[in-house]
PDB file of C-alpha atoms and ligand atoms in Angstrom:
ATOM      1  CA  MET B   1    -201.256 277.413 -48.264  1.00 74.00           C
ATOM      2  CA  ALA B   2    -199.586 274.685 -50.278  1.00 89.00           C
ATOM      3  CA  GLU B   3    -196.455 275.922 -51.944  1.00 96.00           C
ATOM      4  CA  THR B   4    -193.737 274.137 -53.905  1.00 98.00           C
ATOM      5  CA  VAL B   5    -190.449 275.988 -54.174  1.00 98.00           C
ATOM      6  CA  ILE B   6    -187.723 274.862 -56.574  1.00 98.00           C
ATOM      7  CA  VAL B   7    -184.291 275.895 -55.337  1.00 98.00           C
ATOM      8  CA  PRO B   8    -180.899 275.712 -57.073  1.00 98.00           C
ATOM      9  CA  ASP B   9    -179.269 273.490 -54.453  1.00 98.00           C
ATOM     10  CA  ALA B  10    -179.754 271.708 -51.139  1.00 98.00           C
ATOM     11  CA  ALA B  11    -178.047 274.441 -49.099  1.00 98.00           C
ATOM     12  CA  THR B  12    -180.503 277.051 -50.412  1.00 98.00           C
ATOM     13  CA  GLY B  13    -183.379 274.682 -49.673  1.00 98.00           C
ATOM     14  CA  GLY B  14    -182.150 274.079 -46.148  1.00 98.00           C
ATOM     15  CA  ALA B  15    -181.860 277.813 -45.556  1.00 98.00           C
ATOM     16  CA  LEU B  16    -185.428 278.340 -46.739  1.00 98.00           C
ATOM     17  CA  ALA B  17    -186.770 275.730 -44.327  1.00 98.00           C
ATOM     18  CA  ALA B  18    -184.583 277.257 -41.613  1.00 98.00           C
ATOM     19  CA  ASP B  19    -186.227 280.642 -42.307  1.00 98.00           C
ATOM     20  CA  ALA B  20    -189.621 279.115 -41.534  1.00 98.00           C
ATOM     21  CA  ILE B  21    -188.322 277.588 -38.291  1.00 98.00           C
ATOM     22  CA  GLU B  22    -186.566 280.814 -37.314  1.00 98.00           C
ATOM     23  CA  SER B  23    -189.776 282.873 -37.658  1.00 97.00           C
ATOM     24  CA  LEU B  24    -191.633 280.305 -35.579  1.00 98.00           C
ATOM     25  CA  VAL B  25    -189.060 280.156 -32.775  1.00 98.00           C
ATOM     26  CA  ARG B  26    -188.683 283.949 -32.653  1.00 98.00           C
ATOM     27  CA  ALA B  27    -192.447 284.268 -32.256  1.00 98.00           C
ATOM     28  CA  ARG B  28    -192.704 281.320 -29.880  1.00 98.00           C
ATOM     29  CA  PRO B  29    -189.543 280.435 -27.934  1.00 98.00           C
ATOM     30  CA  ASP B  30    -191.131 277.210 -26.659  1.00 98.00           C
ATOM     31  CA  ALA B  31    -192.362 276.105 -30.092  1.00 98.00           C
ATOM     32  CA  VAL B  32    -192.910 272.404 -30.756  1.00 98.00           C
ATOM     33  CA  LEU B  33    -190.831 271.133 -33.659  1.00 98.00           C
ATOM     34  CA  GLY B  34    -191.343 267.870 -35.497  1.00 98.00           C
ATOM     35  CA  LEU B  35    -187.849 266.534 -36.155  1.00 98.00           C
ATOM     36  CA  ALA B  36    -186.774 264.317 -39.039  1.00 98.00           C
ATOM     37  CA  THR B  37    -183.665 262.227 -39.549  1.00 96.00           C
ATOM     38  CA  GLY B  38    -182.148 261.235 -42.888  1.00 92.00           C
ATOM     39  CA  SER B  39    -179.581 263.096 -44.944  1.00 94.00           C
ATOM     40  CA  THR B  40    -182.019 265.621 -46.393  1.00 97.00           C
ATOM     41  CA  PRO B  41    -182.783 267.790 -43.331  1.00 98.00           C
ATOM     42  CA  LEU B  42    -179.100 268.143 -42.410  1.00 97.00           C
ATOM     43  CA  THR B  43    -178.967 271.339 -44.462  1.00 97.00           C
ATOM     44  CA  VAL B  44    -181.797 272.737 -42.323  1.00 98.00           C
ATOM     45  CA  TRP B  45    -180.062 272.138 -38.997  1.00 98.00           C
ATOM     46  CA  ARG B  46    -176.765 273.484 -40.346  1.00 96.00           C
ATOM     47  CA  SER B  47    -178.380 276.654 -41.587  1.00 97.00           C
ATOM     48  CA  LEU B  48    -180.263 277.164 -38.317  1.00 98.00           C
ATOM     49  CA  ALA B  49    -177.167 276.677 -36.189  1.00 96.00           C
ATOM     50  CA  GLY B  50    -175.538 279.913 -37.289  1.00 88.00           C
ATOM     51  CA  ARG B  51    -178.461 282.209 -36.569  1.00 96.00           C
ATOM     52  CA  GLY B  52    -177.980 283.009 -32.908  1.00 94.00           C
ATOM     53  CA  LEU B  53    -181.373 281.577 -31.945  1.00 97.00           C
ATOM     54  CA  ASP B  54    -182.164 280.329 -28.454  1.00 98.00           C
ATOM     55  CA  PHE B  55    -183.479 276.769 -28.709  1.00 98.00           C
ATOM     56  CA  SER B  56    -183.285 276.005 -24.991  1.00 98.00           C
ATOM     57  CA  ARG B  57    -187.081 276.036 -24.536  1.00 98.00           C
ATOM     58  CA  VAL B  58    -188.010 274.507 -27.882  1.00 98.00           C
ATOM     59  CA  ARG B  59    -189.653 271.109 -27.636  1.00 98.00           C
ATOM     60  CA  GLY B  60    -188.998 268.378 -30.184  1.00 98.00           C
ATOM     61  CA  PHE B  61    -190.738 265.226 -31.362  1.00 98.00           C
ATOM     62  CA  ALA B  62    -188.956 262.862 -33.727  1.00 98.00           C
ATOM     63  CA  LEU B  63    -190.894 261.116 -36.457  1.00 98.00           C
ATOM     64  CA  ASP B  64    -189.621 257.600 -36.040  1.00 97.00           C
ATOM     65  CA  GLU B  65    -187.186 255.099 -34.559  1.00 97.00           C
ATOM     66  CA  TYR B  66    -185.864 251.655 -35.366  1.00 96.00           C
ATOM     67  CA  VAL B  67    -186.902 248.750 -33.197  1.00 95.00           C
ATOM     68  CA  GLY B  68    -184.267 246.369 -31.880  1.00 92.00           C
ATOM     69  CA  LEU B  69    -181.106 248.445 -31.726  1.00 93.00           C
ATOM     70  CA  PRO B  70    -179.432 248.511 -28.327  1.00 90.00           C
ATOM     71  CA  PRO B  71    -179.951 251.731 -26.331  1.00 85.00           C
ATOM     72  CA  GLY B  72    -177.309 254.292 -27.298  1.00 90.00           C
ATOM     73  CA  ASP B  73    -176.574 252.620 -30.640  1.00 95.00           C
ATOM     74  CA  PRO B  74    -175.156 255.410 -32.820  1.00 96.00           C
ATOM     75  CA  ARG B  75    -177.387 254.292 -35.707  1.00 96.00           C
ATOM     76  CA  SER B  76    -180.561 254.739 -33.676  1.00 96.00           C
ATOM     77  CA  TYR B  77    -182.624 257.800 -34.512  1.00 97.00           C
ATOM     78  CA  ARG B  78    -182.348 258.906 -30.869  1.00 96.00           C
ATOM     79  CA  ALA B  79    -178.559 259.063 -31.251  1.00 97.00           C
ATOM     80  CA  THR B  80    -178.886 260.664 -34.690  1.00 97.00           C
ATOM     81  CA  ILE B  81    -181.278 263.342 -33.468  1.00 97.00           C
ATOM     82  CA  ASP B  82    -179.017 264.012 -30.461  1.00 97.00           C
ATOM     83  CA  ALA B  83    -175.913 264.402 -32.649  1.00 97.00           C
ATOM     84  CA  GLU B  84    -177.439 266.205 -35.611  1.00 97.00           C
ATOM     85  CA  VAL B  85    -180.108 268.363 -34.009  1.00 98.00           C
ATOM     86  CA  VAL B  86    -179.961 268.558 -30.195  1.00 98.00           C
ATOM     87  CA  ASP B  87    -176.209 269.196 -29.981  1.00 97.00           C
ATOM     88  CA  VAL B  88    -176.069 271.383 -33.078  1.00 97.00           C
ATOM     89  CA  LEU B  89    -178.929 273.683 -32.068  1.00 98.00           C
ATOM     90  CA  GLY B  90    -178.556 273.561 -28.303  1.00 97.00           C
ATOM     91  CA  LEU B  91    -181.906 271.963 -27.546  1.00 98.00           C
ATOM     92  CA  ASP B  92    -182.580 270.642 -24.051  1.00 98.00           C
ATOM     93  CA  PRO B  93    -182.384 266.810 -24.441  1.00 97.00           C
ATOM     94  CA  ALA B  94    -185.104 266.437 -21.802  1.00 97.00           C
ATOM     95  CA  LEU B  95    -187.516 268.279 -24.113  1.00 98.00           C
ATOM     96  CA  VAL B  96    -186.824 266.086 -27.138  1.00 98.00           C
ATOM     97  CA  HIS B  97    -188.794 262.887 -27.567  1.00 98.00           C
ATOM     98  CA  VAL B  98    -188.335 259.897 -29.858  1.00 97.00           C
ATOM     99  CA  PRO B  99    -191.080 257.273 -30.280  1.00 96.00           C
ATOM    100  CA  GLY B 100    -190.358 253.872 -28.755  1.00 89.00           C
ATOM    101  CA  ASP B 101    -187.057 255.268 -27.487  1.00 84.00           C
ATOM    102  CA  GLY B 102    -184.847 252.440 -26.195  1.00 76.00           C
ATOM    103  CA  LEU B 103    -187.771 250.039 -25.859  1.00 79.00           C
ATOM    104  CA  SER B 104    -187.910 246.470 -27.088  1.00 78.00           C
ATOM    105  CA  GLY B 105    -190.217 243.473 -27.082  1.00 79.00           C
ATOM    106  CA  ALA B 106    -193.284 243.710 -24.875  1.00 82.00           C
ATOM    107  CA  GLU B 107    -192.236 247.162 -23.640  1.00 83.00           C
ATOM    108  CA  LEU B 108    -193.277 248.462 -27.038  1.00 87.00           C
ATOM    109  CA  ALA B 109    -196.949 247.728 -26.431  1.00 88.00           C
ATOM    110  CA  GLY B 110    -198.602 251.053 -25.802  1.00 92.00           C
ATOM    111  CA  ALA B 111    -195.522 253.052 -26.885  1.00 94.00           C
ATOM    112  CA  GLY B 112    -197.473 254.604 -29.748  1.00 96.00           C
ATOM    113  CA  GLU B 113    -200.344 255.721 -27.517  1.00 96.00           C
ATOM    114  CA  ARG B 114    -197.907 257.108 -24.954  1.00 96.00           C
ATOM    115  CA  TYR B 115    -196.139 259.095 -27.663  1.00 97.00           C
ATOM    116  CA  GLU B 116    -199.438 260.477 -28.926  1.00 98.00           C
ATOM    117  CA  ARG B 117    -200.298 261.585 -25.382  1.00 98.00           C
ATOM    118  CA  LEU B 118    -196.941 263.350 -25.050  1.00 98.00           C
ATOM    119  CA  ILE B 119    -197.504 265.252 -28.296  1.00 98.00           C
ATOM    120  CA  ALA B 120    -201.016 266.197 -27.206  1.00 98.00           C
ATOM    121  CA  ALA B 121    -199.762 267.342 -23.792  1.00 98.00           C
ATOM    122  CA  ALA B 122    -197.258 269.618 -25.558  1.00 98.00           C
ATOM    123  CA  GLY B 123    -200.175 271.186 -27.429  1.00 98.00           C
ATOM    124  CA  GLY B 124    -199.370 269.512 -30.758  1.00 98.00           C
ATOM    125  CA  VAL B 125    -196.519 269.972 -33.220  1.00 98.00           C
ATOM    126  CA  ASP B 126    -196.255 273.499 -34.653  1.00 98.00           C
ATOM    127  CA  LEU B 127    -194.002 272.697 -37.584  1.00 98.00           C
ATOM    128  CA  GLN B 128    -193.078 269.259 -38.864  1.00 98.00           C
ATOM    129  CA  VAL B 129    -189.940 268.815 -40.972  1.00 98.00           C
ATOM    130  CA  LEU B 130    -190.254 265.941 -43.436  1.00 98.00           C
ATOM    131  CA  GLY B 131    -188.037 264.098 -45.873  1.00 98.00           C
ATOM    132  CA  VAL B 132    -189.421 261.498 -48.229  1.00 98.00           C
ATOM    133  CA  GLY B 133    -188.240 257.977 -48.976  1.00 94.00           C
ATOM    134  CA  ARG B 134    -188.105 256.422 -52.431  1.00 91.00           C
ATOM    135  CA  THR B 135    -191.151 254.328 -51.511  1.00 91.00           C
ATOM    136  CA  GLY B 136    -192.997 257.563 -50.798  1.00 96.00           C
ATOM    137  CA  HIS B 137    -192.760 257.089 -47.046  1.00 96.00           C
ATOM    138  CA  ILE B 138    -192.869 260.042 -44.692  1.00 98.00           C
ATOM    139  CA  GLY B 139    -191.643 259.116 -41.255  1.00 98.00           C
ATOM    140  CA  PHE B 140    -191.584 255.377 -41.844  1.00 97.00           C
ATOM    141  CA  ASN B 141    -195.149 255.150 -43.127  1.00 98.00           C
ATOM    142  CA  GLU B 142    -194.716 252.730 -45.977  1.00 97.00           C
ATOM    143  CA  PRO B 143    -197.259 252.258 -48.804  1.00 97.00           C
ATOM    144  CA  GLY B 144    -200.616 251.126 -47.487  1.00 98.00           C
ATOM    145  CA  SER B 145    -200.396 253.209 -44.318  1.00 98.00           C
ATOM    146  CA  SER B 146    -203.766 254.617 -43.376  1.00 98.00           C
ATOM    147  CA  PHE B 147    -204.157 258.370 -43.686  1.00 98.00           C
ATOM    148  CA  ALA B 148    -205.774 258.141 -40.245  1.00 98.00           C
ATOM    149  CA  SER B 149    -202.871 256.208 -38.689  1.00 98.00           C
ATOM    150  CA  ARG B 150    -201.295 257.250 -35.392  1.00 98.00           C
ATOM    151  CA  THR B 151    -197.888 256.415 -33.892  1.00 98.00           C
ATOM    152  CA  ARG B 152    -197.403 252.649 -34.071  1.00 97.00           C
ATOM    153  CA  LEU B 153    -195.153 249.757 -35.002  1.00 95.00           C
ATOM    154  CA  LYS B 154    -194.489 249.275 -38.740  1.00 96.00           C
ATOM    155  CA  THR B 155    -192.527 246.886 -40.937  1.00 97.00           C
ATOM    156  CA  LEU B 156    -190.060 248.487 -43.338  1.00 97.00           C
ATOM    157  CA  MET B 157    -190.070 247.747 -47.046  1.00 97.00           C
ATOM    158  CA  ARG B 158    -186.982 246.055 -48.391  1.00 97.00           C
ATOM    159  CA  VAL B 159    -186.120 249.084 -50.550  1.00 96.00           C
ATOM    160  CA  SER B 160    -186.194 251.385 -47.502  1.00 95.00           C
ATOM    161  CA  ARG B 161    -183.833 249.037 -45.683  1.00 97.00           C
ATOM    162  CA  GLU B 162    -181.565 249.034 -48.748  1.00 97.00           C
ATOM    163  CA  ASP B 163    -181.575 252.837 -48.784  1.00 94.00           C
ATOM    164  CA  ASN B 164    -180.629 252.936 -45.109  1.00 96.00           C
ATOM    165  CA  ALA B 165    -178.007 250.169 -45.366  1.00 97.00           C
ATOM    166  CA  ARG B 166    -175.403 252.910 -45.892  1.00 96.00           C
ATOM    167  CA  PHE B 167    -175.659 253.599 -42.164  1.00 96.00           C
ATOM    168  CA  PHE B 168    -175.105 249.884 -41.415  1.00 97.00           C
ATOM    169  CA  ASP B 169    -171.855 249.277 -43.330  1.00 97.00           C
ATOM    170  CA  GLY B 170    -173.876 248.502 -46.458  1.00 97.00           C
ATOM    171  CA  ASP B 171    -175.426 245.413 -44.816  1.00 98.00           C
ATOM    172  CA  VAL B 172    -179.146 245.443 -45.554  1.00 98.00           C
ATOM    173  CA  GLU B 173    -179.739 242.511 -43.201  1.00 97.00           C
ATOM    174  CA  ALA B 174    -178.385 244.619 -40.335  1.00 97.00           C
ATOM    175  CA  VAL B 175    -181.036 247.290 -40.893  1.00 98.00           C
ATOM    176  CA  PRO B 176    -183.887 246.597 -38.484  1.00 97.00           C
ATOM    177  CA  MET B 177    -187.040 245.311 -40.107  1.00 97.00           C
ATOM    178  CA  HIS B 178    -189.357 247.080 -37.690  1.00 96.00           C
ATOM    179  CA  CYS B 179    -189.764 250.635 -36.518  1.00 96.00           C
ATOM    180  CA  VAL B 180    -192.075 252.873 -34.531  1.00 97.00           C
ATOM    181  CA  THR B 181    -193.300 255.830 -36.531  1.00 98.00           C
ATOM    182  CA  GLN B 182    -195.708 258.683 -36.164  1.00 98.00           C
ATOM    183  CA  GLY B 183    -198.752 257.886 -38.276  1.00 98.00           C
ATOM    184  CA  LEU B 184    -199.924 259.865 -41.275  1.00 98.00           C
ATOM    185  CA  GLY B 185    -202.794 261.147 -39.142  1.00 98.00           C
ATOM    186  CA  THR B 186    -200.285 262.278 -36.499  1.00 98.00           C
ATOM    187  CA  ILE B 187    -198.204 264.093 -39.118  1.00 98.00           C
ATOM    188  CA  LEU B 188    -201.265 265.731 -40.651  1.00 98.00           C
ATOM    189  CA  ASP B 189    -202.168 267.171 -37.234  1.00 98.00           C
ATOM    190  CA  ALA B 190    -199.041 269.373 -37.210  1.00 98.00           C
ATOM    191  CA  GLY B 191    -199.706 273.072 -37.744  1.00 98.00           C
ATOM    192  CA  ARG B 192    -197.371 273.302 -40.715  1.00 98.00           C
ATOM    193  CA  LEU B 193    -195.523 270.756 -42.857  1.00 98.00           C
ATOM    194  CA  VAL B 194    -192.168 271.487 -44.491  1.00 98.00           C
ATOM    195  CA  LEU B 195    -191.111 268.662 -46.813  1.00 98.00           C
ATOM    196  CA  LEU B 196    -187.677 268.684 -48.411  1.00 98.00           C
ATOM    197  CA  ALA B 197    -186.292 266.484 -51.171  1.00 98.00           C
ATOM    198  CA  PHE B 198    -183.076 266.740 -53.142  1.00 98.00           C
ATOM    199  CA  GLY B 199    -181.633 264.710 -56.006  1.00 97.00           C
ATOM    200  CA  GLU B 200    -183.036 262.754 -58.918  1.00 97.00           C
ATOM    201  CA  ALA B 201    -183.683 259.610 -56.866  1.00 96.00           C
ATOM    202  CA  LYS B 202    -186.545 261.537 -55.221  1.00 97.00           C
ATOM    203  CA  ALA B 203    -188.112 262.906 -58.430  1.00 98.00           C
ATOM    204  CA  ASP B 204    -190.799 260.207 -58.741  1.00 97.00           C
ATOM    205  CA  ALA B 205    -191.764 260.370 -55.067  1.00 97.00           C
ATOM    206  CA  VAL B 206    -191.930 264.180 -55.185  1.00 98.00           C
ATOM    207  CA  ALA B 207    -194.138 264.244 -58.282  1.00 98.00           C
ATOM    208  CA  ALA B 208    -196.455 261.643 -56.763  1.00 98.00           C
ATOM    209  CA  ALA B 209    -196.548 263.409 -53.390  1.00 98.00           C
ATOM    210  CA  VAL B 210    -197.239 266.882 -54.745  1.00 98.00           C
ATOM    211  CA  GLU B 211    -199.399 266.139 -57.769  1.00 97.00           C
ATOM    212  CA  GLY B 212    -201.152 262.968 -56.758  1.00 92.00           C
ATOM    213  CA  PRO B 213    -203.302 261.031 -56.966  1.00 97.00           C
ATOM    214  CA  VAL B 214    -203.903 261.055 -53.218  1.00 98.00           C
ATOM    215  CA  THR B 215    -203.569 257.427 -52.242  1.00 98.00           C
ATOM    216  CA  ALA B 216    -202.354 255.328 -49.339  1.00 97.00           C
ATOM    217  CA  SER B 217    -200.122 253.596 -51.890  1.00 97.00           C
ATOM    218  CA  MET B 218    -198.088 256.828 -51.931  1.00 98.00           C
ATOM    219  CA  PRO B 219    -198.057 257.897 -48.273  1.00 98.00           C
ATOM    220  CA  ALA B 220    -196.428 261.269 -48.994  1.00 98.00           C
ATOM    221  CA  SER B 221    -199.456 262.236 -51.090  1.00 98.00           C
ATOM    222  CA  ALA B 222    -201.174 262.731 -47.722  1.00 98.00           C
ATOM    223  CA  ILE B 223    -199.564 266.184 -47.653  1.00 98.00           C
ATOM    224  CA  GLN B 224    -202.171 267.292 -50.190  1.00 98.00           C
ATOM    225  CA  LEU B 225    -204.757 266.968 -47.413  1.00 98.00           C
ATOM    226  CA  HIS B 226    -202.933 269.532 -45.260  1.00 98.00           C
ATOM    227  CA  ARG B 227    -203.698 273.208 -45.680  1.00 97.00           C
ATOM    228  CA  ASP B 228    -200.247 274.595 -44.846  1.00 98.00           C
ATOM    229  CA  VAL B 229    -197.462 272.774 -46.666  1.00 98.00           C
ATOM    230  CA  LEU B 230    -194.146 274.042 -47.931  1.00 98.00           C
ATOM    231  CA  VAL B 231    -192.385 271.658 -50.321  1.00 98.00           C
ATOM    232  CA  ILE B 232    -188.751 272.511 -51.034  1.00 98.00           C
ATOM    233  CA  VAL B 233    -187.010 270.661 -53.881  1.00 98.00           C
ATOM    234  CA  ASP B 234    -183.927 271.127 -56.003  1.00 98.00           C
ATOM    235  CA  GLU B 235    -184.073 270.990 -59.817  1.00 98.00           C
ATOM    236  CA  ALA B 236    -183.270 267.261 -59.904  1.00 98.00           C
ATOM    237  CA  ALA B 237    -186.030 266.341 -57.456  1.00 98.00           C
ATOM    238  CA  ALA B 238    -188.411 268.662 -59.324  1.00 98.00           C
ATOM    239  CA  ALA B 239    -187.697 267.014 -62.677  1.00 98.00           C
ATOM    240  CA  ARG B 240    -191.017 265.136 -62.911  1.00 98.00           C
ATOM    241  CA  LEU B 241    -193.301 267.855 -61.612  1.00 98.00           C
ATOM    242  CA  ARG B 242    -195.900 268.620 -64.244  1.00 98.00           C
ATOM    243  CA  PHE B 243    -196.550 272.136 -63.028  1.00 98.00           C
ATOM    244  CA  ALA B 244    -192.937 273.086 -62.218  1.00 98.00           C
ATOM    245  CA  ASP B 245    -193.092 276.235 -64.359  1.00 98.00           C
ATOM    246  CA  TYR B 246    -196.189 277.371 -62.528  1.00 98.00           C
ATOM    247  CA  TYR B 247    -194.556 276.805 -59.119  1.00 98.00           C
ATOM    248  CA  ARG B 248    -191.600 278.936 -60.270  1.00 98.00           C
ATOM    249  CA  GLU B 249    -193.962 281.661 -61.459  1.00 97.00           C
ATOM    250  CA  VAL B 250    -195.839 281.664 -58.149  1.00 96.00           C
ATOM    251  CA  TRP B 251    -192.609 281.929 -56.166  1.00 96.00           C
ATOM    252  CA  ASP B 252    -191.010 284.598 -58.383  1.00 95.00           C
ATOM    253  CA  ASN B 253    -194.143 286.739 -58.266  1.00 95.00           C
ATOM    254  CA  ARG B 254    -195.166 286.314 -54.663  1.00 91.00           C
ATOM    255  CA  PRO B 255    -196.607 289.517 -53.286  1.00 88.00           C
ATOM    256  CA  ALA B 256    -194.291 291.568 -51.062  1.00 83.00           C
ATOM    257  CA  TRP B 257    -196.571 291.054 -48.050  1.00 80.00           C
ATOM    258  CA  SER B 258    -196.211 287.297 -48.205  1.00 74.00           C
ATOM    259  CA  ARG B 259    -192.410 287.220 -48.412  1.00 70.00           C
TER     260      ARG B 259
HETATM  261  C1  GLP E 301    -185.507 257.638 -43.703  1.00 95.13           C
HETATM  262  C2  GLP E 301    -186.417 258.254 -42.604  1.00 95.13           C
HETATM  263  C3  GLP E 301    -187.341 259.267 -43.198  1.00 95.13           C
HETATM  264  C4  GLP E 301    -186.559 260.047 -44.227  1.00 95.13           C
HETATM  265  C5  GLP E 301    -186.281 259.190 -45.420  1.00 95.13           C
HETATM  266  C6  GLP E 301    -185.371 259.822 -46.458  1.00 95.13           C
HETATM  267  O1  GLP E 301    -185.434 256.292 -43.674  1.00 95.13           O
HETATM  268  N1  GLP E 301    -187.145 257.375 -41.777  1.00 95.13           N
HETATM  269  O2  GLP E 301    -187.865 260.088 -42.160  1.00 95.13           O
HETATM  270  O3  GLP E 301    -187.296 261.160 -44.641  1.00 95.13           O
HETATM  271  O4  GLP E 301    -185.889 257.910 -45.032  1.00 95.13           O
HETATM  272  O5  GLP E 301    -184.041 259.841 -46.054  1.00 95.13           O
HETATM  273  P1  GLP E 301    -182.932 260.731 -46.731  1.00 95.13           P
HETATM  274  O6  GLP E 301    -183.242 262.148 -46.399  1.00 95.13           O
HETATM  275  O7  GLP E 301    -181.649 260.275 -46.135  1.00 95.13           O
HETATM  276  O8  GLP E 301    -183.021 260.485 -48.194  1.00 95.13           O
END
């Protein structure tokens, strides 16, 4: 089921995504979650934290990581995931994986394949949380990424580095140029995708992701190839959706059994 839900604000959106994760973890205490960094999913983790759920057996796989930051650097996605997700939810750090974690140079060869094997050994990701970048990236799959791509090294677009410069004292040159990211094919293998986007800066990417065309030039449009996608957007991010009224109608009139 592909569903786009337009919510009044980010907190409501985060709570809705948290509902989906809560049902999963209640049904499957050792569920495999696909974890995303960025500002957008923070509302999800915050909402989940107050629900009295036991996350101690939940397994986690992050989408991506910068290449070249020293191990333990607070701006690394490993540190971010630890602070914003692992600590907040009470996950077991040993069960949470980040691609290319702490590796550099030649050590990175084969990191993608090893990460893919880890995900496969866990039985695959049950639910993948996604944000979207202004370039349309999910994970760090920039335009041109193959829909069949797997975890691998990528080069960031300048605009993505500019967007992330806020975590590097505004210095775009300090933002690493390379990263390791799950591929679009890896992401599409997850059982369910939950993509969140808030604010007007995301309106173009959201419209292109949800309503197409499906093209590698807009990596987030790959979600249209997945059969179970929940897209959660606020009014500002929904501003350029052609069928916004229809999505509202679908949500407002959803049958009781599907609520
Ligand atoms: C980051 C991450 C993505 C994230 C996106 C949007 O650079 N690599 O996984 O979805 O860009 O970030 P934000 O939610 O802060 O807007």
